[in-house]
Coordinates of C-alpha atoms in Angstrom, one line a residue:
Chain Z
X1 CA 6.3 256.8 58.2
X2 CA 4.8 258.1 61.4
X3 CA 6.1 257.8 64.7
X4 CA 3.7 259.5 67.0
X5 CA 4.7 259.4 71.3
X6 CA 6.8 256.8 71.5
X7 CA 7.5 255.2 74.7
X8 CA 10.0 252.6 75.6
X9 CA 11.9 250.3 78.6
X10 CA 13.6 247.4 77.9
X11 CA 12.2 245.9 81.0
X12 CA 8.7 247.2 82.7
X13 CA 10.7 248.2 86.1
X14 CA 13.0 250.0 84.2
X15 CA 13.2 253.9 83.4
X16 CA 11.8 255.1 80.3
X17 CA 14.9 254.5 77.5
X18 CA 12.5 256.1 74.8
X19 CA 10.2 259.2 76.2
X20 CA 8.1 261.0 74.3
X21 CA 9.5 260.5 70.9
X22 CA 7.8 261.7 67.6
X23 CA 9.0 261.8 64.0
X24 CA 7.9 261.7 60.1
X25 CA 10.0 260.0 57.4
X26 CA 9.4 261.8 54.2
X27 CA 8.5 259.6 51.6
X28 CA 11.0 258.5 48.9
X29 CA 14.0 260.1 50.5
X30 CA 17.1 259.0 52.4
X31 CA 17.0 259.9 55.8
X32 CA 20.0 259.6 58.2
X33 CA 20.4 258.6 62.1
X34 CA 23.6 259.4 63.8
X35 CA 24.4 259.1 68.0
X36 CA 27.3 258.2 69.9
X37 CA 27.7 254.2 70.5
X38 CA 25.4 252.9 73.1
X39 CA 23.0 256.0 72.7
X40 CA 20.2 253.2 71.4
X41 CA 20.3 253.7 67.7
X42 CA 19.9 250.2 67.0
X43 CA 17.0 249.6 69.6
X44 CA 14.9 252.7 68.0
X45 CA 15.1 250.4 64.4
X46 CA 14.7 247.5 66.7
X47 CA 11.2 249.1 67.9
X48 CA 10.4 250.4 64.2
X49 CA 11.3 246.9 63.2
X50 CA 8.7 245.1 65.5
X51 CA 11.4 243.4 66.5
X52 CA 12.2 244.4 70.4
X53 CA 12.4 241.6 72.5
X54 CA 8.9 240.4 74.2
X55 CA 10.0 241.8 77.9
X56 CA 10.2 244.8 76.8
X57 CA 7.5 248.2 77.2
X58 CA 6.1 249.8 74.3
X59 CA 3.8 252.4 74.0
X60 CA 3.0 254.5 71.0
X61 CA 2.1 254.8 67.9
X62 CA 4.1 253.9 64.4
X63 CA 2.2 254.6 61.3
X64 CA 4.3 252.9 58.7
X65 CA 4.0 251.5 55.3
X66 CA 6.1 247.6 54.9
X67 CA 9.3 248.1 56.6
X68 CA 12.4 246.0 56.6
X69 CA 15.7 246.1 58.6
X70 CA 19.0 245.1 57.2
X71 CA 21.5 244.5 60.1
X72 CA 25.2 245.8 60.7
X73 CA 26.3 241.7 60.0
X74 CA 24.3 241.1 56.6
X75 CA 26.8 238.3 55.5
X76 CA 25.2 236.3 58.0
X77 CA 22.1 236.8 55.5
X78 CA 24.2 235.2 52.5
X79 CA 24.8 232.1 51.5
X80 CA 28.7 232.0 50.7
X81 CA 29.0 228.8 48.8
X82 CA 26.3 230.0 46.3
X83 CA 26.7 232.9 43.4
X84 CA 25.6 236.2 43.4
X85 CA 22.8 235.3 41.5
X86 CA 21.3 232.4 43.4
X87 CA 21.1 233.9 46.3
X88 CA 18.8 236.4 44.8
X89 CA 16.7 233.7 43.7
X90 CA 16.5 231.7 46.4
X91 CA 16.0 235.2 48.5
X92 CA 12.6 235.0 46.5
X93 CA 11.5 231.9 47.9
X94 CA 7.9 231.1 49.5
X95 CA 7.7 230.2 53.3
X96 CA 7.7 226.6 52.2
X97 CA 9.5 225.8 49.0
X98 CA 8.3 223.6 46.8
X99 CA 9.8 220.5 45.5
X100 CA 7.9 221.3 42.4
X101 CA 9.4 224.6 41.2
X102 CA 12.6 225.4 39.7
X103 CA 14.8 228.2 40.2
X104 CA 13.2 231.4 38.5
X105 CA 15.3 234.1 36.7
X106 CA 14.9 237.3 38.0
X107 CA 15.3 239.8 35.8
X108 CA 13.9 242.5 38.2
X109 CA 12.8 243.7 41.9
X110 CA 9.9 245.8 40.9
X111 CA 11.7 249.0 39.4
X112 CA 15.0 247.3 40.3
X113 CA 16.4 246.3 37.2
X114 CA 19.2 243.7 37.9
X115 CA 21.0 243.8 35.0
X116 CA 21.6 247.6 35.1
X117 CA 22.7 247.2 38.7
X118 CA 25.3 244.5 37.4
X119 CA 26.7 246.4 34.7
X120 CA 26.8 249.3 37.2
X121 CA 28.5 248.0 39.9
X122 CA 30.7 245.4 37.8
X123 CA 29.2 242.4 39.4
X124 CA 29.5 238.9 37.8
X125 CA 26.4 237.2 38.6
X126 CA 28.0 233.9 38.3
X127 CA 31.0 234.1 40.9
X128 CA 30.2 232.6 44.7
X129 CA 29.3 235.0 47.2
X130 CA 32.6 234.6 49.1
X131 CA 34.4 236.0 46.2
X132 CA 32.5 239.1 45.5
X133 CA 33.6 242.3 47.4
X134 CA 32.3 243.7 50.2
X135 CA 30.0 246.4 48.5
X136 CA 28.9 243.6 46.0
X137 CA 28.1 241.9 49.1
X138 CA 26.3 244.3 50.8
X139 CA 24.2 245.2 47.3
X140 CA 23.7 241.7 47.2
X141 CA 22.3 241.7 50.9
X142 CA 20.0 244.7 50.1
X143 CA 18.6 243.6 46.6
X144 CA 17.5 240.4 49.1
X145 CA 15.6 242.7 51.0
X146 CA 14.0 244.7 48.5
X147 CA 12.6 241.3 47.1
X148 CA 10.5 241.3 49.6
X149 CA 9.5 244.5 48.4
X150 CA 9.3 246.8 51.1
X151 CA 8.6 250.4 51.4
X152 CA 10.4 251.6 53.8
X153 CA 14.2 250.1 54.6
X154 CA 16.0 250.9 57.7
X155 CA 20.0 250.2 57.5
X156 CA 21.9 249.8 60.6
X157 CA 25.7 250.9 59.3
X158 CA 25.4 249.4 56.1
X159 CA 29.2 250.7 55.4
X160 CA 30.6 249.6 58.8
X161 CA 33.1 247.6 57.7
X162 CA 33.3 248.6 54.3
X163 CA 36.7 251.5 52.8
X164 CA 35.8 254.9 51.0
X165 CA 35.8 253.2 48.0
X166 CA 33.5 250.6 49.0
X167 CA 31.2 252.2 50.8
X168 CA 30.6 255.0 48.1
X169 CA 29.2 252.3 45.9
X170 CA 27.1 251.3 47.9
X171 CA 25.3 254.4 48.4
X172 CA 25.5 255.2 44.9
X173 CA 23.4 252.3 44.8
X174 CA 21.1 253.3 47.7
X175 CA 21.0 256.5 45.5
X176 CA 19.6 254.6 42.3
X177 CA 16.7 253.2 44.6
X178 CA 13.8 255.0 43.4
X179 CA 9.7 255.0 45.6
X180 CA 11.8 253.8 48.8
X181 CA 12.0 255.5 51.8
X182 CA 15.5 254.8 53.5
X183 CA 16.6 255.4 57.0
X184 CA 20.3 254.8 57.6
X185 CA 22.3 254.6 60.5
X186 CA 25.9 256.6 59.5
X187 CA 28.6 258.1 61.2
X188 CA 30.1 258.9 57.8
X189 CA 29.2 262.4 58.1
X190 CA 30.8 263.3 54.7
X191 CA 28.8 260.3 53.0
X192 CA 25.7 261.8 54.6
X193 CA 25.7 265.1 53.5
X194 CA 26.3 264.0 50.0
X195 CA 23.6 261.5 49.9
X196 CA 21.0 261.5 52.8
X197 CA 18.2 264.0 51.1
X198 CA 16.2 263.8 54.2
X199 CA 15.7 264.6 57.5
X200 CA 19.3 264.4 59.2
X201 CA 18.4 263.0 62.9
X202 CA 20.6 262.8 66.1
X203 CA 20.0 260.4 69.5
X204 CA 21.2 261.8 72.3
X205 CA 21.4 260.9 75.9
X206 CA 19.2 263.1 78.2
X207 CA 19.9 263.9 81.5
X208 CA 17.2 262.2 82.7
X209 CA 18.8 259.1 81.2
X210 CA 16.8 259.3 78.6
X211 CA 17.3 259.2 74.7
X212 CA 16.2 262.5 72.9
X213 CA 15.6 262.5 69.4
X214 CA 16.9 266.0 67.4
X215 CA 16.6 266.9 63.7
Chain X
X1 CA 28.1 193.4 43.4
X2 CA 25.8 195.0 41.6
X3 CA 22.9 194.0 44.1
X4 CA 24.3 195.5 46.4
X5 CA 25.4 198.9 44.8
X6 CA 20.9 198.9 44.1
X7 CA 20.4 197.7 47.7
X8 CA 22.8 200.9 49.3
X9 CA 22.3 203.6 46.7
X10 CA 18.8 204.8 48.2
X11 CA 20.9 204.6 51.7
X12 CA 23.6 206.9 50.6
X13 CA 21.2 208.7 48.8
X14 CA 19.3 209.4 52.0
X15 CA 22.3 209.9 53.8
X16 CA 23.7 212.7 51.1
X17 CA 20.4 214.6 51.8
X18 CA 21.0 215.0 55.7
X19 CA 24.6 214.8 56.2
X20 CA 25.7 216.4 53.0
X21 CA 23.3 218.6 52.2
X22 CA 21.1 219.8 55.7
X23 CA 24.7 218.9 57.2
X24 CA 23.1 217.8 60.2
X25 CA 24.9 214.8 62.6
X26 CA 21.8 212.0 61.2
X27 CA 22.7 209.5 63.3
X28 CA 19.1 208.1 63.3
X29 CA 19.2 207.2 59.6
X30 CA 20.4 204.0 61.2
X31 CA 16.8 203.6 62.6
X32 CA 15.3 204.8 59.8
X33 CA 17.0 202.0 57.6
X34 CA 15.9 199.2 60.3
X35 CA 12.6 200.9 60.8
X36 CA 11.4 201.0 57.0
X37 CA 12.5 197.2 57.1
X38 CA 10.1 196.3 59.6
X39 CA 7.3 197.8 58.9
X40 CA 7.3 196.6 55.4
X41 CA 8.0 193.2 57.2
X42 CA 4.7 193.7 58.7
X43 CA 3.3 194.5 55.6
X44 CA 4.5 191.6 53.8
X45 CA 1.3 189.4 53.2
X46 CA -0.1 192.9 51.3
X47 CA 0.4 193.9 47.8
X48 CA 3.9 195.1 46.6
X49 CA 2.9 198.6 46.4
X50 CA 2.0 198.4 50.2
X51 CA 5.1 197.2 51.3
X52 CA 7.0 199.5 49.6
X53 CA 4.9 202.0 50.8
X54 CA 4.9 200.8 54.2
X55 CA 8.9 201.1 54.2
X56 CA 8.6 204.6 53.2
X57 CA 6.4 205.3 56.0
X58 CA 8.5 204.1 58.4
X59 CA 11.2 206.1 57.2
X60 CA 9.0 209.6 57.6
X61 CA 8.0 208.1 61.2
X62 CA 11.3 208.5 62.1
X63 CA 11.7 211.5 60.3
X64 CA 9.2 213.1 62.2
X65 CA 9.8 212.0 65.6
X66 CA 13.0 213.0 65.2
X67 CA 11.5 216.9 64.2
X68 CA 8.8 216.6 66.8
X69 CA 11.7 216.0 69.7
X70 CA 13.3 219.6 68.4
X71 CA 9.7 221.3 67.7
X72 CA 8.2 220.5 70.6
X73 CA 10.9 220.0 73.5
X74 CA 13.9 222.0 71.4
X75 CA 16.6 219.5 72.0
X76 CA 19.5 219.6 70.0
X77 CA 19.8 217.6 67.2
X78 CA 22.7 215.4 67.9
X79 CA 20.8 214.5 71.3
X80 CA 17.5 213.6 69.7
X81 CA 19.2 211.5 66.8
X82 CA 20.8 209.5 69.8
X83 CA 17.4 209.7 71.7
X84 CA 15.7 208.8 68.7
X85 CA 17.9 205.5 67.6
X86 CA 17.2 204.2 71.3
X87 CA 13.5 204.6 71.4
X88 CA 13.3 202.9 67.8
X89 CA 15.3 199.9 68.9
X90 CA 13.2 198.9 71.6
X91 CA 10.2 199.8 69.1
X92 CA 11.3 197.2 66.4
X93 CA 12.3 194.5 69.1
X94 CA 9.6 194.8 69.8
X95 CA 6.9 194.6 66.9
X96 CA 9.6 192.0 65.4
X97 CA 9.4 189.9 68.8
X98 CA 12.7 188.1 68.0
X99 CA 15.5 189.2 67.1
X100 CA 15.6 188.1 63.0
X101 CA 12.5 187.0 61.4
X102 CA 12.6 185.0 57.7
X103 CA 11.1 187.8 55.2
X104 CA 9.7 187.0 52.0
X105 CA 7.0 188.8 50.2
X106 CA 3.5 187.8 48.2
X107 CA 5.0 189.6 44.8
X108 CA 6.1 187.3 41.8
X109 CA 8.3 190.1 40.8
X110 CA 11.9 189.0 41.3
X111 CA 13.8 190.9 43.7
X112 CA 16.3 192.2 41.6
X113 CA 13.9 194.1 39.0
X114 CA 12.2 195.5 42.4
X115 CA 16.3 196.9 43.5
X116 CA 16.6 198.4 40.5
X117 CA 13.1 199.9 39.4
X118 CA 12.9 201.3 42.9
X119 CA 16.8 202.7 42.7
X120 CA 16.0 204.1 39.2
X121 CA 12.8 205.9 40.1
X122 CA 14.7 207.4 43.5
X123 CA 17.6 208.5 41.2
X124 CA 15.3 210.2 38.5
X125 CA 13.0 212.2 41.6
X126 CA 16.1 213.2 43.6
X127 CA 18.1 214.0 40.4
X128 CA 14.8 216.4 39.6
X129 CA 14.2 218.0 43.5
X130 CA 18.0 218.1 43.8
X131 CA 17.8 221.2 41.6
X132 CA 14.3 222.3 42.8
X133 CA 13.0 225.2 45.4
X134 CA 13.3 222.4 47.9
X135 CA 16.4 221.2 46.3
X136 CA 18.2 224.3 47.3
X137 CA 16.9 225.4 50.4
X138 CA 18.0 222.0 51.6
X139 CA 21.7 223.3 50.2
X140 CA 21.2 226.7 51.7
X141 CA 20.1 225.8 55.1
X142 CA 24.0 223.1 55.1
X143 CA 26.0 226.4 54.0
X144 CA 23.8 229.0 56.3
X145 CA 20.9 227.9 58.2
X146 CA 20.6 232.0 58.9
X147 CA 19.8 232.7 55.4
X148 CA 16.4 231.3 56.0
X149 CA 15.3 233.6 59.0
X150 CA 16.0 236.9 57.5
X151 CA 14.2 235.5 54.4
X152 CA 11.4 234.6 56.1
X153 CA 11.6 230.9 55.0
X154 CA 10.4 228.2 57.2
X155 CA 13.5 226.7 58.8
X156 CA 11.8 224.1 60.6
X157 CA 10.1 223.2 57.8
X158 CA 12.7 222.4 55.5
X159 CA 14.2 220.4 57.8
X160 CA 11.3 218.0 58.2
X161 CA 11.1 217.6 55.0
X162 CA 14.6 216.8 53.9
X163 CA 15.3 214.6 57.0
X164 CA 11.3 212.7 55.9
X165 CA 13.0 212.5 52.5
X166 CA 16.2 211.3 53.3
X167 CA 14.7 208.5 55.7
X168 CA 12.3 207.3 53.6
X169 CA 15.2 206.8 51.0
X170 CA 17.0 205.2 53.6
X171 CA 14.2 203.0 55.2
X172 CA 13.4 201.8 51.5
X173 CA 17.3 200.6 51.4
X174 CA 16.4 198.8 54.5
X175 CA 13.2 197.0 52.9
X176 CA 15.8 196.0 49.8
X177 CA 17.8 194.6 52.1
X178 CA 15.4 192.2 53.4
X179 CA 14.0 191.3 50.7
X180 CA 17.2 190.4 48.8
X181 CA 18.3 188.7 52.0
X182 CA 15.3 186.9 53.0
X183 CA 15.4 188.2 56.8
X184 CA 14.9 191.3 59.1
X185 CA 17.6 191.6 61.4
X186 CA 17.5 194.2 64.4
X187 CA 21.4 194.4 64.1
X188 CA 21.1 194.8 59.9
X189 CA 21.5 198.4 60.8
X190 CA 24.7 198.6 62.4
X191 CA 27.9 200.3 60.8
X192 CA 25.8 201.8 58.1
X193 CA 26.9 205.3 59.4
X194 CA 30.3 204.3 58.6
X195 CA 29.2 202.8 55.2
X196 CA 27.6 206.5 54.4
X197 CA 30.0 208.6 55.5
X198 CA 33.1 207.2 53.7
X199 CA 31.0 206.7 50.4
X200 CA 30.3 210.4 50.8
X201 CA 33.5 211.2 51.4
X202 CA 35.2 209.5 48.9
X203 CA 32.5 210.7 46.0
X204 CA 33.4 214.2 47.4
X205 CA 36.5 213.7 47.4
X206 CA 36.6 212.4 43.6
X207 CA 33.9 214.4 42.4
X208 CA 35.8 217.7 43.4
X209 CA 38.9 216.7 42.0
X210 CA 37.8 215.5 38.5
X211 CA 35.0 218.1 38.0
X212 CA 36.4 221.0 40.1
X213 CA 32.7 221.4 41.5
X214 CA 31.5 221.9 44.8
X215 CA 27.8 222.4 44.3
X216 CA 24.9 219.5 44.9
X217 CA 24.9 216.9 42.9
X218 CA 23.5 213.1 43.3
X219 CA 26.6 212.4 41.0
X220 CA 28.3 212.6 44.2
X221 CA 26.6 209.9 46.2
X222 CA 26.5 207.6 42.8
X223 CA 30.3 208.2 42.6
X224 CA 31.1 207.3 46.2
X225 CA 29.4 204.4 46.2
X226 CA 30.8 203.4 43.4
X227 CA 34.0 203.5 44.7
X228 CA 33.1 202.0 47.9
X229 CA 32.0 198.8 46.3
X230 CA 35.2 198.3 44.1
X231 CA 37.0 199.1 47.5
X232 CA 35.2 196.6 48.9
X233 CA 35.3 193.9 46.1
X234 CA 38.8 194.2 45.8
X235 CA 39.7 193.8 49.4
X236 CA 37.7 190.7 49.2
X237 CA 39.1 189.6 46.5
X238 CA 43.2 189.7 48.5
X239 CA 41.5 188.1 51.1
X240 CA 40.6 191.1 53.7
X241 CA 38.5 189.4 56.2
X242 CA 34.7 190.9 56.7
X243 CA 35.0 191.4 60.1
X244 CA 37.8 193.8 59.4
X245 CA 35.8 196.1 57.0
X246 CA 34.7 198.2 59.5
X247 CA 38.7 199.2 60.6
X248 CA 39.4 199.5 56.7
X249 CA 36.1 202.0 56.3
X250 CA 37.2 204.4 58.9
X251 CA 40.9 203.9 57.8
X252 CA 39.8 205.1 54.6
X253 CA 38.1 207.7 55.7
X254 CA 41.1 209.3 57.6
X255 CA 43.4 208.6 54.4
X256 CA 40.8 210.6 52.0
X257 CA 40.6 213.5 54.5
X258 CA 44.5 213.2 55.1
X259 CA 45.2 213.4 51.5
X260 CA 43.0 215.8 50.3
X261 CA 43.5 218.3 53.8
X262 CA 47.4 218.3 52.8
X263 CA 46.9 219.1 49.5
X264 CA 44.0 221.7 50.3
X265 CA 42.2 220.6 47.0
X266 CA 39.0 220.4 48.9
X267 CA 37.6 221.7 52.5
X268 CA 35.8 219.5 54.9
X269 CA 33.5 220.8 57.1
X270 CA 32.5 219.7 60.6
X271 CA 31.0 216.1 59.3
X272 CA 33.8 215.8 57.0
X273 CA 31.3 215.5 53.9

C-alpha cells in the first residue's frame, strides 16, 4: 500500500487535520500505528478505509490493494445468539441471499485453514457466540473479514478490551495470517515489538495543529 | 377446530417471520390479512389458482408499501406499520364498497381440501427457506441487524423480502378465512395481532422448555397455535363468553411472560416473542 500526499479536513473551512502525509506498507508484514488518544488514528484508517464522512476534504493519492477495516467494537459485527461457526458462514453470504441455498461448510478462507485455527485456539465451533471468550470472539470477528478476502486489513485496537492472556492469542493468530498485509492500531508496546515485523509508525500532533506521521 | 388451526397457521406463520424472526413491531400484517382477502374477493369469478394468487399479491402489496415508506421517505418502522394499516383501510372500503360482501368462489374444490393443501405446501416451503441463506439472514438481521452492514449484505433487502413473505402468508390466511366463512369483512382483521402474538409466545414458551432450543424453527408457530386452539376450545367449552377472548388472550400473555420471566427459563426481548 501506497499512500502518496495526503491531504485532509474534516470540513472544507477547516485547517488541514492531515498535511502532506506519505507512507508504504510493506507487503505481507504487520505493521503498527501508535499516537496519543484524539491524535486521529482512527480517522487516518477512516480515510484508508474509504470510509470518511462525505463533508469531509480529501486530496491524495492511496495506492492500495482490497482493504478492510475491523473496528475497536467488533461484537457489534457478531451475531450472539448464533455459534461460532454460523457466523462464519453466514459472514460468506451474497449481497442478496438466496432462499435457494443452504448453509455451506467452510472448511477454509483461502490459506486460512479453519480447523487448524480451532484446534489452535481451543474453539468449539458449535457453542453460541456469547459464550465464546473474548479472543475467540475477536478471531471470530477477523476470520469474517478475511472471508471477504482482503489484502490488506487495518485493526483499530483489536485487543482494547481484551487481558494479557487474551490479547496474546489473538496476535498469535494475526501472526499465523500468512500474504496479508496488517496495520494495527496498538498501544501495547510490548505486544508490538514482539509481533509487529513492519514499519512501527507514530501520529503526532504538530504545532501547526496538524497531525505528523513518524516511522 | 381443526378448520380453524388450517385457516390461522399461514397467519402465525407470517407473523413468526416478522415479529419472531426480523423482530420488527408488524403491526400491518393486520392489513395484509384483510388486504389478501379482498383482492382475491375481486378475483373470485377467476380460476382457483388466480385467486389464490391474487391473495398473495395483496399480501406483497402491502409488503412493499410498507418498505417503500422506509426506502424512500426513511420513517421508522413502527410509524409506517401504523401509516400503512390506515392507508389500507380506506383502500379496501373502498374497492369492497360496503362494509361485508358474501364471498364464494367458481372452484368445485371444497374449501376444506383448499385450507389444508395451501397450509401444507406453506409449511413444507417455510420448513425448507427457514434453514436457507434467506432463512438465516432473516434470523441474523432479529438478533443483529449490524451484522449485515459490516458484511456487506443488503439490509434493506432482506427485509422486503421477509416482510413480502410473511404478508403473503398472512394475506393467504385472510383469503381462507373468507372462503370458509363465505364473506369479506373490513373488521375480519381486528385482534389478530393479539391472536399472533400469544400463539408465539406460548409456542416459545413451550418449545424452549421441552426442547431446550432457542434457534428458528416453524415447530414454534405450529406449537403455539396449537396451544392456542385447545386454550380456546376449552374455554368455550366452561362457557367463557367470545367477547371475552380478547381479555383472556392478553391475560395469557402476561401469565406466560410472568411465569417464565420468574423462573428465567427463557428471555423475552422487546416484542416479547
Amino acid at each position: 500500500m501506497h499512500v502518496e500526499h495526503l491531504f485532509f479536513k474534516h470540513h472544507k473551512g477547516d485547517d488541514y487535520f492531515f498535511k502532506d502525509l506519505s507512507f508504504t506498507l510493506e507487503k505481507g508484514k504487520m505493521h503498527a500505528l501508535h499516537g496519543k488518544n484524539g491524535v486521529g488514528k482512527s480517522v487516518l484508517f477512516d480515510i484508508l478505509h474509504k470510509t470518511a464522512p462525505c463533508n469531509s476534504l480529501f486530496l491524495g493519492k492511496i495506492v492500495s490493494e482490497k482493504i478492510e477495516c475491523l473496528s475497536q467494537q467488533f461484537d457489534i459485527t457478531l451475531a450472539n445468539e448464533f455459534t461460532f461457526l454460523e457466523n462464519l458462514q453466514c459472514s460468506s453470504f451474497k449481497k442478496f441471499p438466496s432462499p435457494f441455498r443452504f448453509l455451506k461448510q467452510v472448511d477454509h478462507f483461502g490459506s486460512i485453514e479453519i480447523e487448524k485455527i480451532l484446534l489452535r485456539f481451543h474453539i468449539d465451533p458449535t457453542l453460541l457466540v456469547h459464550k465464546l471468550s473474548g479472543a475467540q470472539r475477536q478471531i471470530l470477528a477477523l476470520l469474517m473479514k478475511l472471508a471477504k478476502k482482503p489484502k490488506i486489513l487495518l485493526l483499530d485496537e483489536p485487543t482494547a478490551a481484551l487481558d494479557e492472556e487474551n490479547a496474546t492469542m489473538v496476535f498469535e493468530f494475526l501472526n499465523s495470517l500468512q500474504n496479508i498485509t496488517l496495520f494495527v492500531i496498538c498501544h501495547d508496546q510490548k505486544m508490538i515489538h514482539r509481533y509487529a515485523t513492519g514499519t512501527h509508525f507514530t501520529l503526532k500532533k504538530h504545532h501547526d495543529g496538524s497531525r505528523i506521521l513518524i516511522s | 377446530m381443526i378448520e380453524q388451526f388450517f385457516i390461522l397457521l399461514p397467519l402465525v406463520i407470517g407473523a413468526y417471520i416478522t415479529f419472531s424472526l426480523l423482530k420488527l413491531p408488524d403491526f400491518s400484517i393486520e392489513s395484509a390479512y384483510l388486504f389478501g382477502a379482498v383482492v382475491s374477493y375481486l378475483c373470485r369469478n377467476l380460476e382457483l389458482p388466480i385467486v389464490i394468487f391474487g391473495a398473495i399479491f395483496g399480501g406483497v402489496f402491502v409488503a412493499f408499501t410498507v418498505s417503500a415508506l422506509n426506502t424512500l421517505l426513511n420513517i421508522p418502522f413502527l410509524l409506517r406499520a401504523i401509516i400503512a394499516n390506515g392507508l389500507f383501510h380506506g383502500v379496501t372500503q373502498y374497492l369492497l364498497g360496503t362494509s361485508q360482501k358474501s364471498f364464494h368462489i367458481l372452484s368445485s374444490i371444497s374449501s376444506y381440501t383448499i385450507c389444508l393443501g395451501i397450509t401444507l405446501a406453506l409449511i413444507l416451503g417455510f420448513g425448507l427457506l427457514i434453514y436457507s441463506e434467506l432463512g438465516y439472514a432473516l434470523a441474523i438481521y432479529g438478533n443483529n441487524p449490524k451484522f449485515f452492514e459490516n458484511q456487506g449484505i443488503s439490509s434493506k433487502y432482506v427485509v422486503s423480502v421477509g416482510l413480502a413473505l410473511g404478508y403473503a402468508s398472512s394475506a393467504l390466511s385472510g383469503f381462507l378465512f373468507a372462503l370458509c366463512n363465505g364473506f369479506v369483512d373490513l373488521t375480519m382483521n381486528y385482534g389478530i395481532i393479539l391472536l399472533c402474538l400469544t400463539s408465539l409466545i406460548l409456542g416459545k414458551s413451550s418449545y424452549v422448555y421441552f426442547f431446550q432450543k432457542t434457534r428458528q424453527n416453524l415447530v414454534i408457530p405450529f406449537l403455539g397455535l396449537c396451544i392456542y386452539c385447545v386454550l380456546q376450545k376449552l374455554l368455550l367449552k366452561v362457557g367463557l363468553p367470545l367477547k371475552y377472548f380478547n381479555a383472556f388472550q392478553a391475560l395469557c400473555i402476561v401469565a406466560t411472560l410472568t411465569l417464565f420471566k420468574k423462573t428465567k427459563q427463557i428471555s423475552f426481548d422487546h416484542l416479547g416473542v
